[in-house]
Short mmCIF file of C-alpha atoms in Angstrom, two decimals:
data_model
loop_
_atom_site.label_atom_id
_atom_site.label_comp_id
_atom_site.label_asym_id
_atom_site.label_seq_id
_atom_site.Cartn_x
_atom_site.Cartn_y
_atom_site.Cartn_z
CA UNK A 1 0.00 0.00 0.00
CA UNK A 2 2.80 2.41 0.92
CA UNK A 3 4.62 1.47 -2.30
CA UNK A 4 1.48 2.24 -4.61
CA UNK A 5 1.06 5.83 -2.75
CA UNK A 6 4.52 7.00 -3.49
CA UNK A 7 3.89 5.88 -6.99
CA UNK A 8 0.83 7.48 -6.84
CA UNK A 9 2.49 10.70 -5.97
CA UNK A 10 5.17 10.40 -8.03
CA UNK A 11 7.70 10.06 -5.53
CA UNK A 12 8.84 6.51 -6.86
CA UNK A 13 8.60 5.33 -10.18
CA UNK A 14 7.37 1.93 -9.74
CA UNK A 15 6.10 -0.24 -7.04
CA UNK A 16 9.25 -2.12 -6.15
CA UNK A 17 7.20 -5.32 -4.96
CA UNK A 18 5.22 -6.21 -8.61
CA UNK A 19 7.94 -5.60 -10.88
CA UNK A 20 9.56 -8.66 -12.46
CA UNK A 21 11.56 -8.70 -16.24
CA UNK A 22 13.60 -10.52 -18.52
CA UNK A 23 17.40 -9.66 -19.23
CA UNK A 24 19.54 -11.68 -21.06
CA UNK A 25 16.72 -14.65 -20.58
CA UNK A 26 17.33 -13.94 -16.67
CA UNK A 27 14.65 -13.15 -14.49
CA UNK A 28 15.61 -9.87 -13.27
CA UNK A 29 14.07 -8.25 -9.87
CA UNK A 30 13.86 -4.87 -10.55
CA UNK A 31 13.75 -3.00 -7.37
CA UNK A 32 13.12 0.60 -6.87
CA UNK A 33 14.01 1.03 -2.84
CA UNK A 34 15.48 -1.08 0.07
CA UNK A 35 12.62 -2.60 2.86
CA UNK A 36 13.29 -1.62 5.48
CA UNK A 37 14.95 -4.50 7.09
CA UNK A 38 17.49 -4.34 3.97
CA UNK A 39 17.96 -0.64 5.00
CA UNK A 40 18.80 -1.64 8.09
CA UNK A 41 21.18 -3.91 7.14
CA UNK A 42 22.71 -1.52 4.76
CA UNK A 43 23.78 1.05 6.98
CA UNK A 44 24.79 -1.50 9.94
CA UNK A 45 27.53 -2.22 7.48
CA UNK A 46 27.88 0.82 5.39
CA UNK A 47 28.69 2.74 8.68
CA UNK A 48 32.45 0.55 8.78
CA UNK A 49 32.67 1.62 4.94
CA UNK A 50 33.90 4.72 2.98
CA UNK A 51 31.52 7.12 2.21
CA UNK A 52 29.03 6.07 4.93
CA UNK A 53 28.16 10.18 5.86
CA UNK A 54 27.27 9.93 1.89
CA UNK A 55 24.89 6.76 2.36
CA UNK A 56 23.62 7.95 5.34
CA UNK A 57 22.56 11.74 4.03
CA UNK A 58 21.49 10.56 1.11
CA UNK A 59 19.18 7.83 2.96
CA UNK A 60 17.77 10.57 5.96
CA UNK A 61 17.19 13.75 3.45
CA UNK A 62 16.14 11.98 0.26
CA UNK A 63 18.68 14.41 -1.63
CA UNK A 64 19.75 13.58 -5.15
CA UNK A 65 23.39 12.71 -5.35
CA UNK A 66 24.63 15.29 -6.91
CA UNK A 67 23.46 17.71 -4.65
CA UNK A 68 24.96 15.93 -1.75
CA UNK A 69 28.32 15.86 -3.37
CA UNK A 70 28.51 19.66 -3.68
CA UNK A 71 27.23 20.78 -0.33
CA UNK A 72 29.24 23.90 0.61
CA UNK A 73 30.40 23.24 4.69
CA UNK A 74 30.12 27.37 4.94
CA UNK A 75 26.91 28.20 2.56
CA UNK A 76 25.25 25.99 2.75
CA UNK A 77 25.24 23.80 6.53
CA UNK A 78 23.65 25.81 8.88
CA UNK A 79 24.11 24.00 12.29
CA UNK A 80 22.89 26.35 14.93
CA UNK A 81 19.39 26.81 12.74
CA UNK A 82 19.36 23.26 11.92
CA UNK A 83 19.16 23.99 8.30
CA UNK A 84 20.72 22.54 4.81
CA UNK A 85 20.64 24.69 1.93
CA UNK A 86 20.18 23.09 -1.58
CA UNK A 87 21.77 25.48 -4.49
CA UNK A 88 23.01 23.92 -6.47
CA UNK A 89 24.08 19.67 -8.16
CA UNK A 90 27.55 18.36 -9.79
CA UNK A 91 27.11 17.94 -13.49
CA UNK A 92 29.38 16.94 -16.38
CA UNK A 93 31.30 19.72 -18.70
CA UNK A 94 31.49 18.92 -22.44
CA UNK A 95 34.71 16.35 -22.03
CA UNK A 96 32.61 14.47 -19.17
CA UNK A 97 34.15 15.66 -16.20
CA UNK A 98 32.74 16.14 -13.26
CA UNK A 99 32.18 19.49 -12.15
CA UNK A 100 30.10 22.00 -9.78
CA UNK A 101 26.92 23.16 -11.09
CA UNK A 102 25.35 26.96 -10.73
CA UNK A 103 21.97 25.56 -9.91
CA UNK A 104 20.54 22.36 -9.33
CA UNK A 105 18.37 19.63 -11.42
CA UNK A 106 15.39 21.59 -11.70
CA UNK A 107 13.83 25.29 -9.89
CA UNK A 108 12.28 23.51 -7.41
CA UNK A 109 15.35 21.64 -6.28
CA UNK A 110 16.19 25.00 -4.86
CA UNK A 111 15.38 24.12 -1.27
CA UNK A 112 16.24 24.37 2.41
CA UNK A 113 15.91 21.24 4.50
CA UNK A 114 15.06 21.41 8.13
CA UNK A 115 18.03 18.81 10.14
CA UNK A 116 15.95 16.27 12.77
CA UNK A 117 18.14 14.52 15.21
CA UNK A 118 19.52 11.65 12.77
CA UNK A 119 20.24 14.11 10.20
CA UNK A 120 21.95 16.87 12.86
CA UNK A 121 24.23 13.76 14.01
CA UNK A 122 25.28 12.91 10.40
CA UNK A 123 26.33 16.41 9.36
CA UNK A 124 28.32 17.09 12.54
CA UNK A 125 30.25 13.81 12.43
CA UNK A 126 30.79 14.87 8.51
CA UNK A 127 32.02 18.12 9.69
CA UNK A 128 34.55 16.64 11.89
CA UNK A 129 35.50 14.75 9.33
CA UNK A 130 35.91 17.05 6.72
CA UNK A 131 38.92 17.59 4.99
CA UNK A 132 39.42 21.85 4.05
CA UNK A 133 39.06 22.18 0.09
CA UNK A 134 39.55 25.45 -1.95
CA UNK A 135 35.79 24.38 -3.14
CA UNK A 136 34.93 23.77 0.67
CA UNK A 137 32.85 20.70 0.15
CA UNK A 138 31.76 18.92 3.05
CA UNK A 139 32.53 15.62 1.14
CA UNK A 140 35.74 15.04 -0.86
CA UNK A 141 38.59 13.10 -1.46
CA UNK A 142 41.83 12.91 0.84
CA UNK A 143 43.66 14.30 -2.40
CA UNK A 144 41.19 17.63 -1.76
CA UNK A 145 39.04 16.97 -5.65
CA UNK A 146 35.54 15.61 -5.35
CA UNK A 147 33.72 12.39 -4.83
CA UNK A 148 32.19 11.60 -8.12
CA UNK A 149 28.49 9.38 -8.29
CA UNK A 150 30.19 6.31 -10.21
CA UNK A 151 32.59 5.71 -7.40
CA UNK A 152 30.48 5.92 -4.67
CA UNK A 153 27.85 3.57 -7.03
CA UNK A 154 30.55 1.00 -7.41
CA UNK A 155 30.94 1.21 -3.34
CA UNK A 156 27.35 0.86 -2.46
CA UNK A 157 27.19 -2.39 -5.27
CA UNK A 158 29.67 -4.01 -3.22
CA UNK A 159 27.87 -3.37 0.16
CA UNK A 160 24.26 -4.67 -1.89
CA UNK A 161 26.46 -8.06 -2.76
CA UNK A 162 27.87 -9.01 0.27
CA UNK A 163 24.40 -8.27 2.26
CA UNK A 164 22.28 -10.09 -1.21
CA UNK A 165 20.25 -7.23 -2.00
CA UNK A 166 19.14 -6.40 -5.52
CA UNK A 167 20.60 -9.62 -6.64
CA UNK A 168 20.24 -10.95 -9.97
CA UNK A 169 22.28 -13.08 -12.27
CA UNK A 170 23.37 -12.03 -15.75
CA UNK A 171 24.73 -13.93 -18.75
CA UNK A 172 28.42 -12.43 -19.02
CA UNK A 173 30.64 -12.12 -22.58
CA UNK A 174 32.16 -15.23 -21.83
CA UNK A 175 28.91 -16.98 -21.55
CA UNK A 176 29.55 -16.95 -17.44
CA UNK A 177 26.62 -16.83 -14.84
CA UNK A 178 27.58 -14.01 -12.67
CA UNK A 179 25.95 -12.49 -9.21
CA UNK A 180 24.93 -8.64 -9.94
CA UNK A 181 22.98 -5.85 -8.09
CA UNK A 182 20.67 -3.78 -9.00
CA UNK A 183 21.17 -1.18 -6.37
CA UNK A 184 22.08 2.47 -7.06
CA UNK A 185 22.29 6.13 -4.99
CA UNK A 186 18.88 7.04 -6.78
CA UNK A 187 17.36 4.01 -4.91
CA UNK A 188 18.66 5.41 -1.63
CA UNK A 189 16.28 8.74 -2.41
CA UNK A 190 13.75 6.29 -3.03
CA UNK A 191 14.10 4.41 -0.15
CA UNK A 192 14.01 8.02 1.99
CA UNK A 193 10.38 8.85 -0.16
CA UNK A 194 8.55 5.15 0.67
CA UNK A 195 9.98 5.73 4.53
CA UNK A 196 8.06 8.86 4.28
CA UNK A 197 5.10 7.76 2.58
CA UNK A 198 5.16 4.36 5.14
CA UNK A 199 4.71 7.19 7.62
CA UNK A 200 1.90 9.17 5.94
CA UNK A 201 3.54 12.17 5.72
CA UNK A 202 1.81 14.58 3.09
CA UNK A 203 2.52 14.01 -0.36
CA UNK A 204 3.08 17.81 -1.00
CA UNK A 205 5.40 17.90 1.89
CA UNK A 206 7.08 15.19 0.27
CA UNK A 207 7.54 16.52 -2.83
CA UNK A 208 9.18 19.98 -1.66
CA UNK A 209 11.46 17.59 0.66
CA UNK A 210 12.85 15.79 -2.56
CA UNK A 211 12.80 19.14 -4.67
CA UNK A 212 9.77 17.42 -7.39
CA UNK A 213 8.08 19.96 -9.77
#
């Protein structure tokens, strides 16, 4: 029921639960979010892994990854108010590379978040982790450049095998059975909207949480 609201409200794109297809004559489970005993799961081991103040943000604020990867430690965290400022989202130049956006996905991803507990725990512990960066992102690399979403993807995969979440097998080019996942950082936003919508909050609310138009 809670996954057929937040499709409802367009705050998932598919009810993770009904969803089966063929790849590669496989059947393939295509999930859309965690349950929440996998989420569980997830961050008892993420937390012992790198990037786990990524995994954890992006699982308590719903915020797309790009926007968490570009959050400014001085504009934009605002720990006496309790606030987190969205601005702005890493995108790609013309060559592919990674770089900081001006604004973010869409206008309405222009928003301020307000920080409960969990979320007021997992910035502070990310600012005493942070490492000072001419762009003064709260997240980056010991080498001072930023985290970049394929990285921190191939991370979380490796978390999803060793816990057997998302699994699937897939035909490989040397005709090989192998053990994949399915699991991405847009399924931990995902995950964040059918918490929400598990917990009836209001749809609208919802949407200006995630940024939606």
């Amino acid at each position: 029921e809670a996954f057929n609201a937040a499709v409802t409200n367009h705050l998932i794109s598919r009810n993770p639960s009904s969803n089966i297809v063929v790849k590669n004559d496989n059947l393939v489970s295509e999930r859309v979010v965690m349950t929440d005993e996998q989420q569980m799961q997830f961050l008892n081991i993420a937390k012992y892994r790198y990037y786990s103040e990524v995994y954890q943000i992006l699982l308590s604020t719903g915020m797309r990854i790009g926007e968490a990867l570009v959050l400014d430690y001085d504009k934009d965290i605002d720990l006496e108010n309790r606030k987190i400022y969205i601005r702005r989202t890493q995108t790609k130049d013309n060559n592919g590379k990674a770089i900081i956006g001006n604004t973010t996905k869409t206008n309405t991803g222009q928003r301020i978040l307000n920080m409960n507990n969990i979320i007021y725990q997992i910035i502070q512990g990310a600012l005493e982790h942070k490492i000072d960066n001419k762009e003064h992102l709260l997240f980056c690399k010991e080498d001072r450049t930023m985290y970049v979403e394929n990285s921190i993807n191939s991370s979380l995969k490796r978390i999803a095998l060793d816990l057997d979440i998302g699994i699937y097998e897939e035909e490989n080019t040397k005709g090989q059975v192998v053990k994949k996942t399915d699991i991405h950082t847009h399924m931990l936003r995902g995950t964040f909207a059918t918490r929400c919508a598990e917990a009836k909050i209001a749809p609208a609310v919802l949407k200006k949480i995630l940024g939606h138009t």
